[in-house]
Amino acid sequence: MSTQDAREVSDKLMIELRNMNKWYGDFHVLKNINLEVKKGERIVICGPSGSGKSTMIRCINRLEEHQEGDIIVNGVELTNNLKNIEIIRKDVGMVFQHFNLFPHLTVLENCCLAPIWVKKEPRKQAEATAMQYLERVKIPEQALKYPGQLSGGQQQRVAIARSLCMNPDVMLFDEPTSALDPEMIKEVLDVMIELADEGGMTMLCVTHEMGFAKRVADRVIFMDAGQIIEENEPHEFFNNPQHERTQLFLSQIIQH
Amino acid sequence: MKYDLEPTLPAPSSTTGVIGWMRRNLFSNATNSIATLIIGYFLVTLLGPALQWAFIDSDWFGDSPAACTSGGACWAFITYRMDQFMYGFYPETEYWRINITFLIFAVAIIWLVTDKTPYKGYVSIFVLFIYPVIAFYLLYGGSFGLEVIETHKWGGLSLTLVLAIIGIVAAMPFGILLALGRRSNMPIVKAFSVIYIEFWRGVPLITVLFMASVMLPLFVPEEITFDKLLRALIGIILFQSAYMAEVIRGGLQAIPKGQYEAADSLGLSYWKSMSFIILPQALKMMIPGIVNTFIALFKDTSLVLIIGLFDILAIVQAANSDSAWLGFSTEGYIFVAFVFWVFCFGMSRYSQNLEKRLQTGHNTR
């Protein structure tokens, strides 16, 4: 039922970064970042390590604080105002490199905690929703296990389900496959591709999986040294990179 | 290509069973065998006379030293005064009040620590909020037709338990708040916590108790009189919560940053992420340290004897100087040590059991 055609990118802006700058102490990690993401757009961010890609998406839900410029998510400006941060975090789900599941809770409890305590859903309803998402990531049978009893790939799929349970408008993926064993990368990517194909979800994904980028991205962004060097739709980006640094990066990762 | 799995075989018999265990652990080589024999010899020569003294040649009952004729331990000294060692100077006709207080507590605690009993939530609420009121009126009286029994009449094991239980139950939440405060981003909260913790950790408990009992009355107006027991309790709680805070802080720091970030990214507020995500993991991880603090607190309650409260140690010491029963202080001290050991060992075993039960087979990612 979900095909490429189901994708719809509306004109509504979901995320706006305007002249954003960030420093770690004296170190200028993000330099003058400008980025507009429309509702339903799928964006892949790549670049060498230390280029600030993770830091950039972590600024979007305030896991990192930016010092200059504006970040606007779904019409709400991200400031020190705790209310705004709260609203934005409800709208924005995040999947981490190291899964960050809660080890003392079962898979089901991991998924239900935030819906129950943040969105005040009744437990029954939260559990039903959670089971639905666990089915979508194809591990409903693990619902009563603890994260420590699952493989890395399964844990990451639970982490995706956990974020989806909050019914977010935006999903941020911070290198979701780079801590996984090679044989488990595909099961996680498949789930992400399915999510992308369904349409409607705005996705920002920091990843080195170029196949994934070609398959689902509307736009690929290349970052180096804290700046956005180049952005383009995937076909152009991979076949006709404009910037020298991008060409070097692509030649280096494709060699292997 | 097909291949067959090798069959799973049992371990060789020489490595299992009693013989195998002894061979591996006691007689694995010449040096170990000699060490085993020497230690065995000392155990037998020391333990034998001790057992003989304590059990075989001992007298258990009687109302004067004359009953002790067997030449071993005179436990009659203990059994004769057992009521006093348990209840202090509490009036004999009111012993039932202490008994019921601790009986309710024991039942509630057993209920809570046993696996799979229902209504654990309600029982915890009862223990934390309703029980203290009941216990206060039962022990102290002054209402419901119970006569007031002033705290200077309290004593013995029941006083030790009152000090220890209230100390433990109150120091824990204060400790948690102080630990969170010390890691807070708010400068005033953080400064307060740091100063508090470092102050109380820097002074000996004895000093605190002296201050509470001798100095405090000098500084407050004469009309205000605090009960001596209450003052000692406040001192113990303030002191121990600082230690508790540092243990819990250790646990908080050991939680990976990713857990905080995951909780944040799901939109959980500070208090929710602390109570559902961070503290359950931190407290579980720090069970050995927390129980260690509980045990230290339990034993430290005996320091109240220097401010004139008759906990079990003080009351046994007082009994030692009774002219009718001179010369039985060994029995007295062994008895006190045994009572402390039973409680502390119980806590220690329970904590090990709890650790095992809370194990969810996780790596902490």
XYZ file of C-alpha atoms in Angstrom:
621
model
C 0.000 0.000 0.000
C 2.907 2.285 0.556
C 4.587 3.184 -2.672
C 6.866 5.942 -3.825
C 3.768 7.760 -5.012
C 2.334 7.917 -1.534
C 5.056 10.371 -0.644
C 3.820 13.819 -0.251
C 5.909 16.785 0.639
C 3.764 19.740 1.548
C 4.915 23.308 1.373
C 4.602 23.731 5.092
C 7.949 24.277 6.778
C 8.595 21.790 9.551
C 12.088 22.781 10.613
C 13.936 26.029 10.059
C 17.498 26.669 11.112
C 18.530 30.279 10.517
C 22.134 31.397 10.861
C 22.635 28.929 13.649
C 25.992 28.907 15.420
C 27.235 26.726 18.206
C 30.420 26.611 20.211
C 31.852 24.051 22.609
C 33.806 26.415 24.817
C 36.037 28.205 22.292
C 35.557 25.618 19.599
C 33.190 26.708 16.840
C 31.368 23.450 16.010
C 28.487 24.718 13.885
C 29.025 27.673 11.606
C 26.157 29.641 10.196
C 23.836 26.736 9.503
C 20.817 27.506 7.325
C 18.398 24.712 6.643
C 14.734 24.493 5.778
C 12.906 21.197 5.943
C 9.372 20.864 4.639
C 6.768 18.661 6.230
C 7.160 15.104 4.988
C 10.636 15.661 3.573
C 13.306 13.001 4.039
C 16.796 14.288 4.442
C 20.035 12.399 4.743
C 23.012 14.162 6.287
C 26.476 12.815 5.670
C 30.014 13.971 6.088
C 33.281 13.010 7.738
C 33.355 12.405 11.480
C 33.619 15.551 13.545
C 31.863 17.589 10.890
C 29.004 18.513 13.240
C 26.197 16.463 11.668
C 25.145 14.808 14.920
C 25.499 18.046 16.831
C 23.263 19.778 14.319
C 20.363 17.356 14.622
C 20.822 17.180 18.389
C 20.258 20.930 18.488
C 16.844 20.433 16.913
C 15.430 18.807 20.065
C 17.662 20.710 22.449
C 19.934 17.885 23.504
C 22.540 20.499 22.633
C 22.094 24.202 23.094
C 22.837 26.592 20.229
C 24.243 29.993 21.036
C 23.278 32.075 18.008
C 20.585 32.044 15.373
C 17.064 30.636 15.363
C 15.653 27.149 15.364
C 11.950 26.852 14.644
C 10.244 23.494 14.765
C 6.650 23.209 13.601
C 6.113 26.891 14.232
C 7.578 26.898 17.744
C 10.820 28.707 18.364
C 13.409 26.835 20.386
C 14.547 29.095 23.214
C 15.459 28.617 26.833
C 11.738 28.570 27.555
C 11.088 25.133 29.035
C 7.494 25.126 27.749
C 8.696 25.454 24.166
C 11.323 22.772 24.624
C 8.628 20.495 25.996
C 6.312 21.130 23.030
C 9.090 20.528 20.539
C 10.272 17.327 22.196
C 6.740 15.952 22.038
C 6.784 16.573 18.299
C 10.267 15.276 17.600
C 11.323 11.661 18.055
C 14.957 10.610 18.136
C 16.803 7.376 17.483
C 20.335 7.117 18.821
C 23.459 5.367 17.671
C 23.583 3.329 20.881
C 19.797 2.767 21.065
C 19.595 4.096 24.649
C 16.748 1.816 25.616
C 15.914 1.785 29.312
C 17.492 -1.464 30.523
C 15.358 -1.795 33.658
C 12.086 -1.746 31.729
C 10.637 -4.321 29.360
C 10.333 -3.539 25.681
C 6.641 -2.772 26.122
C 7.284 -0.544 29.135
C 9.992 1.273 27.177
C 7.403 2.053 24.520
C 4.559 2.997 26.878
C 6.392 5.152 29.407
C 6.368 8.432 27.532
C 2.842 8.105 26.069
C 1.509 7.427 29.570
C 3.452 10.064 31.466
C 3.961 12.766 28.856
C 0.841 12.454 26.730
C -1.303 11.136 29.616
C -2.693 8.299 27.558
C -4.527 5.595 29.483
C -2.284 2.564 29.991
C -4.491 0.212 27.968
C -4.480 2.508 24.982
C -0.735 3.142 25.219
C -0.068 -0.586 25.301
C -2.280 -1.210 22.291
C -0.487 1.517 20.335
C 2.878 0.155 21.422
C 2.008 -3.362 20.265
C 0.897 -1.940 16.937
C 4.275 -0.232 16.445
C 6.187 -3.259 17.681
C 4.378 -5.234 14.995
C 5.406 -2.680 12.430
C 9.045 -3.082 13.386
C 8.429 -6.851 13.377
C 9.184 -7.782 16.981
C 5.829 -8.014 18.792
C 6.937 -11.339 20.267
C 9.722 -9.615 22.231
C 7.379 -7.201 24.019
C 7.850 -8.676 27.478
C 11.623 -9.137 27.285
C 14.216 -6.745 28.599
C 16.433 -4.833 26.170
C 19.516 -6.708 27.414
C 18.032 -9.930 26.069
C 17.752 -8.626 22.497
C 20.263 -8.323 19.682
C 21.502 -4.912 18.608
C 19.269 -4.851 15.555
C 16.226 -5.753 17.604
C 17.100 -3.113 20.193
C 17.359 -0.445 17.541
C 13.991 -1.447 16.095
C 12.492 -1.188 19.588
C 14.051 2.270 19.880
C 12.357 3.282 16.622
C 9.028 1.906 17.861
C 9.492 3.745 21.160
C 9.864 7.058 19.346
C 6.952 6.346 17.020
C 4.686 5.662 20.002
C 4.800 9.379 20.761
C 3.313 9.947 17.314
C 5.903 12.583 16.374
C 5.867 14.781 13.285
C 9.631 14.633 12.945
C 12.029 11.738 13.412
C 15.725 12.358 13.939
C 18.085 9.449 13.335
C 21.591 9.849 14.726
C 23.729 7.216 12.973
C 21.169 4.502 13.704
C 23.135 1.671 12.120
C 26.751 2.480 12.897
C 26.869 0.545 16.197
C 25.342 -2.568 14.650
C 26.904 -5.783 13.450
C 26.871 -5.932 9.652
C 24.223 -8.649 9.489
C 21.791 -6.517 11.502
C 22.035 -3.305 9.535
C 19.550 -4.415 6.912
C 16.707 -5.187 9.345
C 16.959 -1.662 10.781
C 17.251 0.012 7.376
C 14.233 -1.942 6.129
C 12.154 -0.544 8.968
C 13.381 2.967 8.200
C 12.678 2.586 4.479
C 9.172 1.391 5.234
C 8.623 4.388 7.473
C 9.905 6.703 4.752
C 7.758 5.101 2.060
C 4.613 5.485 4.096
C 4.987 9.214 3.733
C 3.973 12.028 6.009
C 6.885 11.673 8.409
C 9.587 14.310 8.275
C 12.883 12.482 8.632
C 16.393 13.733 9.231
C 18.921 10.972 9.159
C 22.621 11.168 9.865
C 24.048 8.064 8.253
C 26.816 6.645 6.119
C 24.473 4.211 4.388
C 24.607 5.695 0.917
C 22.308 3.024 -0.496
C 19.667 4.152 1.963
C 20.250 7.769 0.968
C 19.789 6.980 -2.726
C 16.688 4.940 -2.020
C 14.698 7.283 0.242
C 16.214 10.745 0.488
C 14.570 13.778 -1.046
C 17.729 15.701 -0.359
C 21.239 14.819 0.722
C 23.231 17.282 2.777
C 26.975 17.145 3.024
C 28.703 18.729 5.983
C 32.325 19.356 6.790
C 34.019 21.362 9.540
C 30.749 22.591 10.986
C 29.220 23.902 7.787
C 26.826 22.706 5.157
C 29.025 22.362 2.098
C 26.548 21.068 -0.407
C 22.960 19.948 -0.665
C 21.208 18.352 -3.577
C 18.723 15.679 -4.528
C 20.375 12.248 -4.309
C 20.869 11.503 -8.005
C 22.702 14.772 -8.625
C 24.521 14.563 -5.323
C 26.079 11.180 -6.013
C 26.609 11.493 -9.743
C 27.532 15.088 -10.038
C 28.918 16.466 -6.777
C 29.762 20.142 -7.136
C 32.207 20.731 -4.356
C 35.730 19.359 -4.264
C 35.382 18.243 -0.630
C 32.211 16.314 -1.500
C 33.923 14.620 -4.416
C 36.803 13.549 -2.184
C 34.418 12.244 0.480
C 32.355 10.280 -2.016
C 35.401 8.826 -3.726
C 36.719 7.662 -0.376
C 33.583 5.929 0.839
C 32.720 4.333 -2.476
C 36.129 2.739 -2.869
C 35.311 0.160 -0.219
C 27.660 -29.469 2.651
C 26.143 -30.940 5.800
C 27.896 -31.281 9.108
C 26.966 -32.990 12.387
C 26.987 -31.189 15.714
C 29.312 -32.699 18.306
C 27.344 -34.233 21.222
C 27.289 -32.310 24.532
C 29.115 -34.343 27.201
C 28.892 -34.110 31.008
C 31.930 -32.665 32.828
C 34.502 -35.228 34.032
C 33.498 -36.577 37.463
C 36.789 -35.618 39.135
C 35.794 -31.932 38.789
C 32.353 -32.227 40.344
C 30.927 -33.317 43.691
C 32.388 -32.974 47.180
C 35.623 -34.792 46.396
C 36.157 -32.727 43.282
C 35.471 -29.517 45.165
C 37.893 -30.445 47.953
C 40.543 -31.465 45.513
C 40.265 -28.225 43.602
C 39.910 -25.866 46.527
C 41.690 -27.427 49.494
C 44.280 -29.899 48.203
C 45.176 -28.689 44.728
C 48.925 -28.902 45.452
C 51.372 -29.530 48.310
C 51.426 -25.956 49.638
C 47.657 -25.710 49.628
C 47.296 -29.058 51.358
C 49.656 -28.019 54.157
C 47.870 -24.669 54.539
C 44.547 -26.469 54.705
C 45.782 -28.772 57.446
C 47.310 -25.948 59.515
C 44.216 -23.780 59.282
C 42.052 -26.810 60.033
C 44.111 -27.492 63.171
C 43.674 -23.941 64.455
C 39.971 -23.939 63.698
C 39.474 -27.112 65.689
C 41.601 -26.021 68.659
C 40.022 -22.567 68.865
C 36.468 -23.333 67.903
C 36.183 -26.383 70.142
C 36.681 -24.592 73.478
C 34.539 -21.680 72.297
C 31.635 -23.999 71.508
C 32.209 -25.853 74.759
C 32.054 -22.578 76.687
C 29.071 -21.154 74.864
C 26.871 -24.207 74.537
C 27.998 -27.361 76.293
C 29.105 -25.950 79.665
C 26.604 -23.128 79.736
C 23.665 -22.316 81.988
C 20.686 -20.723 80.376
C 18.202 -19.911 83.104
C 18.179 -18.786 86.716
C 17.558 -15.682 88.802
C 20.968 -15.262 90.378
C 24.633 -16.030 89.554
C 24.262 -19.075 91.800
C 22.414 -20.796 88.975
C 25.600 -20.779 86.902
C 27.410 -23.866 88.104
C 28.583 -25.553 84.912
C 31.687 -23.372 84.508
C 30.822 -22.139 81.000
C 28.846 -19.160 79.807
C 26.235 -17.845 82.178
C 23.445 -16.966 79.759
C 21.117 -16.744 82.747
C 22.455 -13.191 83.074
C 20.909 -12.416 79.676
C 17.680 -14.368 79.944
C 17.000 -13.036 83.448
C 17.176 -9.469 82.137
C 15.817 -10.118 78.680
C 12.765 -7.897 79.193
C 14.967 -4.981 80.132
C 17.314 -5.559 77.205
C 14.348 -5.567 74.851
C 12.108 -2.857 76.315
C 14.352 -0.680 78.479
C 12.481 0.993 81.326
C 9.157 0.892 79.547
C 6.438 -0.076 82.074
C 5.913 -3.799 82.060
C 2.148 -3.537 81.692
C 2.633 -1.587 78.446
C 5.060 -4.005 76.722
C 2.230 -5.045 74.408
C 2.356 -1.626 72.785
C 5.956 -2.141 71.684
C 5.172 -5.694 70.636
C 2.278 -4.636 68.445
C 4.234 -1.753 66.929
C 7.052 -3.989 65.810
C 4.725 -6.828 64.880
C 2.878 -4.581 62.415
C 6.190 -3.395 61.045
C 7.543 -6.912 60.681
C 4.420 -8.101 58.883
C 4.495 -5.117 56.519
C 8.198 -5.584 55.758
C 7.838 -9.314 55.173
C 4.898 -8.533 52.916
C 7.031 -6.099 50.942
C 10.126 -8.251 50.578
C 8.300 -11.439 49.655
C 7.910 -12.164 45.973
C 4.543 -11.799 44.316
C 2.444 -10.574 47.236
C -0.414 -8.379 46.001
C -1.046 -4.704 46.865
C 2.625 -3.870 47.405
C 1.888 -0.251 46.489
C -0.754 0.149 49.168
C 1.435 -1.564 51.757
C 4.323 0.826 50.973
C 2.014 3.819 51.339
C 0.800 2.385 54.631
C 4.346 1.868 55.914
C 5.547 5.307 54.856
C 2.587 7.482 55.787
C 0.052 5.765 58.039
C 2.257 3.465 60.058
C 4.475 6.232 61.542
C 1.357 7.836 63.058
C 0.153 4.547 64.493
C 3.618 3.770 65.809
C 3.913 7.180 67.420
C 0.651 6.849 69.315
C 1.370 3.266 70.304
C 4.884 3.938 71.572
C 4.488 7.417 72.983
C 0.796 7.385 73.791
C -1.112 10.478 74.792
C -4.226 9.642 72.835
C -6.782 6.872 72.346
C -6.694 6.228 76.099
C -3.028 5.251 76.063
C -0.957 6.800 78.808
C 2.056 8.878 77.804
C 5.352 7.083 78.189
C 8.184 9.582 78.079
C 11.065 8.734 75.789
C 13.580 8.620 78.638
C 11.900 5.379 79.654
C 12.436 3.876 76.241
C 15.441 1.668 75.848
C 16.990 -1.595 74.862
C 16.589 -3.198 71.488
C 13.302 -1.393 70.882
C 15.065 1.972 71.159
C 17.855 0.792 68.873
C 15.267 -0.255 66.305
C 13.337 2.996 66.610
C 16.536 4.953 65.973
C 17.674 2.719 63.130
C 14.357 2.410 61.309
C 13.465 6.092 61.489
C 17.044 6.965 60.595
C 17.037 4.714 57.547
C 13.583 5.666 56.307
C 14.242 9.394 56.669
C 17.870 9.505 55.501
C 17.045 7.804 52.204
C 14.758 10.484 50.678
C 16.937 13.301 52.015
C 19.948 11.550 50.544
C 18.248 11.257 47.154
C 17.309 14.941 47.144
C 20.808 15.993 48.170
C 22.389 13.798 45.499
C 20.112 15.281 42.834
C 20.826 18.731 44.240
C 24.535 18.243 43.993
C 24.185 17.401 40.307
C 21.719 20.193 39.642
C 22.353 22.980 37.157
C 20.895 25.507 39.544
C 23.825 27.165 41.320
C 22.062 27.838 44.627
C 20.643 24.325 44.929
C 24.001 22.891 44.019
C 25.937 25.084 46.442
C 23.549 24.262 49.263
C 23.884 20.526 48.634
C 27.655 20.623 48.398
C 28.026 22.673 51.581
C 25.547 20.495 53.454
C 27.172 17.232 52.399
C 30.724 18.378 53.012
C 29.812 19.847 56.389
C 28.135 16.731 57.751
C 30.708 14.397 56.307
C 33.408 16.445 57.947
C 32.235 16.029 61.523
C 32.139 12.824 63.586
C 28.709 11.508 64.573
C 29.689 11.714 68.238
C 30.204 15.450 67.883
C 26.829 15.774 66.213
C 25.150 13.905 69.052
C 26.934 15.984 71.678
C 25.905 19.134 69.878
C 22.330 17.935 69.657
C 22.101 16.999 73.282
C 24.322 19.489 75.093
C 24.821 22.546 72.911
C 21.443 22.913 71.223
C 19.535 23.654 74.457
C 21.979 26.496 75.148
C 21.077 28.252 71.916
C 17.299 27.944 71.847
C 15.011 29.749 74.290
C 14.274 27.878 77.487
C 10.562 27.499 76.797
C 11.309 25.366 73.771
C 12.379 21.948 74.878
C 13.062 19.264 72.368
C 12.868 15.708 73.420
C 16.345 14.220 73.794
C 15.497 11.231 71.628
C 14.123 13.524 68.952
C 17.317 15.565 69.007
C 19.446 12.464 68.648
C 17.246 11.289 65.778
C 17.508 14.575 63.939
C 21.272 14.469 64.375
C 21.469 10.936 62.996
C 19.224 11.748 60.035
C 21.104 14.924 59.085
C 24.401 13.095 59.378
C 23.493 9.919 57.534
C 21.645 11.645 54.706
C 24.940 13.267 53.705
C 26.560 9.835 53.403
C 23.540 8.463 51.597
C 23.688 11.377 49.165
C 27.251 10.568 48.175
C 26.476 6.897 47.611
C 23.492 7.774 45.430
C 25.478 10.389 43.553
C 27.924 7.653 42.642
C 25.026 5.747 41.110
C 23.727 8.783 39.250
C 27.120 9.394 37.718
C 27.411 5.809 36.583
C 24.258 6.060 34.456
C 25.304 6.573 30.827
C 24.557 9.980 29.346
C 22.444 8.295 26.686
C 19.815 7.407 29.276
C 19.362 11.063 30.213
C 19.244 11.995 26.529
C 16.713 9.307 25.651
C 14.474 10.443 28.501
C 14.835 14.076 27.398
C 14.143 13.298 23.769
C 10.898 11.555 24.737
C 9.787 14.756 26.414
C 9.938 13.485 29.994
C 10.256 16.289 32.507
C 13.171 16.395 34.947
C 11.273 14.785 37.827
C 9.672 12.152 35.620
C 12.920 11.180 33.988
C 14.579 11.012 37.404
C 11.854 8.910 38.990
C 11.192 6.509 36.126
C 14.506 6.255 34.318
C 17.526 7.465 36.241
C 16.854 6.743 39.920
C 15.558 3.183 39.482
C 18.767 2.321 37.677
C 21.049 4.320 39.949
C 19.528 2.927 43.145
C 19.655 -0.606 41.814
C 23.275 -0.204 40.879
C 24.111 1.231 44.293
C 22.293 -1.379 46.393
C 25.583 -2.616 47.923
C 26.611 0.927 48.858
C 23.167 1.876 50.137
C 22.880 -1.222 52.305
C 26.402 -0.578 53.515
C 25.233 2.836 54.709
C 22.156 1.286 56.318
C 24.334 -1.183 58.189
C 26.715 1.542 59.315
C 23.746 3.621 60.459
C 22.295 0.691 62.362
C 25.525 0.141 64.244
C 26.129 3.861 64.773
C 22.894 4.117 66.729
C 24.797 2.623 69.643
C 26.679 5.925 69.940
C 23.608 7.456 71.553
C 24.765 5.871 74.794
C 27.159 8.790 75.269
C 24.265 11.229 75.489
C 22.441 9.104 78.004
C 20.010 7.189 75.849
C 19.815 3.525 76.766
C 20.020 1.630 73.524
C 20.740 -2.072 73.704
C 24.478 -1.618 74.193
C 24.052 0.994 76.915
C 21.513 -1.046 78.785
C 23.667 -4.164 78.744
C 26.587 -2.096 79.928
C 24.467 -0.778 82.772
C 23.500 -4.323 83.672
C 27.176 -5.308 83.755
C 27.669 -3.068 86.774
C 24.794 -4.555 88.726
C 26.444 -5.739 91.959
C 24.288 -8.855 92.091
C 25.573 -10.019 88.694
C 29.192 -8.929 88.586
C 31.589 -10.610 86.199
C 29.347 -11.461 83.270
C 30.253 -8.657 80.892
C 31.641 -11.168 78.349
C 28.216 -12.751 78.018
C 26.648 -9.308 77.836
C 28.860 -8.043 75.041
C 28.590 -11.285 73.085
C 24.834 -10.992 73.305
C 24.879 -7.393 72.026
C 27.251 -8.315 69.229
C 25.017 -11.225 68.281
C 21.890 -9.043 68.164
C 23.617 -6.459 65.962
C 25.020 -9.185 63.765
C 21.646 -10.808 63.199
C 20.106 -7.565 61.967
C 23.070 -6.484 59.873
C 23.559 -9.905 58.343
C 19.853 -10.009 57.543
C 20.103 -6.687 55.681
C 23.178 -7.865 53.855
C 21.562 -11.103 52.688
C 18.422 -9.322 51.636
C 20.402 -6.870 49.565
C 22.176 -9.693 47.743
C 18.862 -11.330 47.064
C 17.433 -8.047 45.823
C 20.345 -7.482 43.472
C 19.828 -10.886 41.936
C 16.110 -10.338 41.574
C 16.448 -6.944 39.919
C 18.973 -8.224 37.414
C 17.424 -7.804 33.965
C 20.363 -9.157 32.020
C 21.291 -5.816 30.622
C 24.311 -4.114 29.356
C 23.769 -0.528 30.358
C 23.326 0.877 26.898
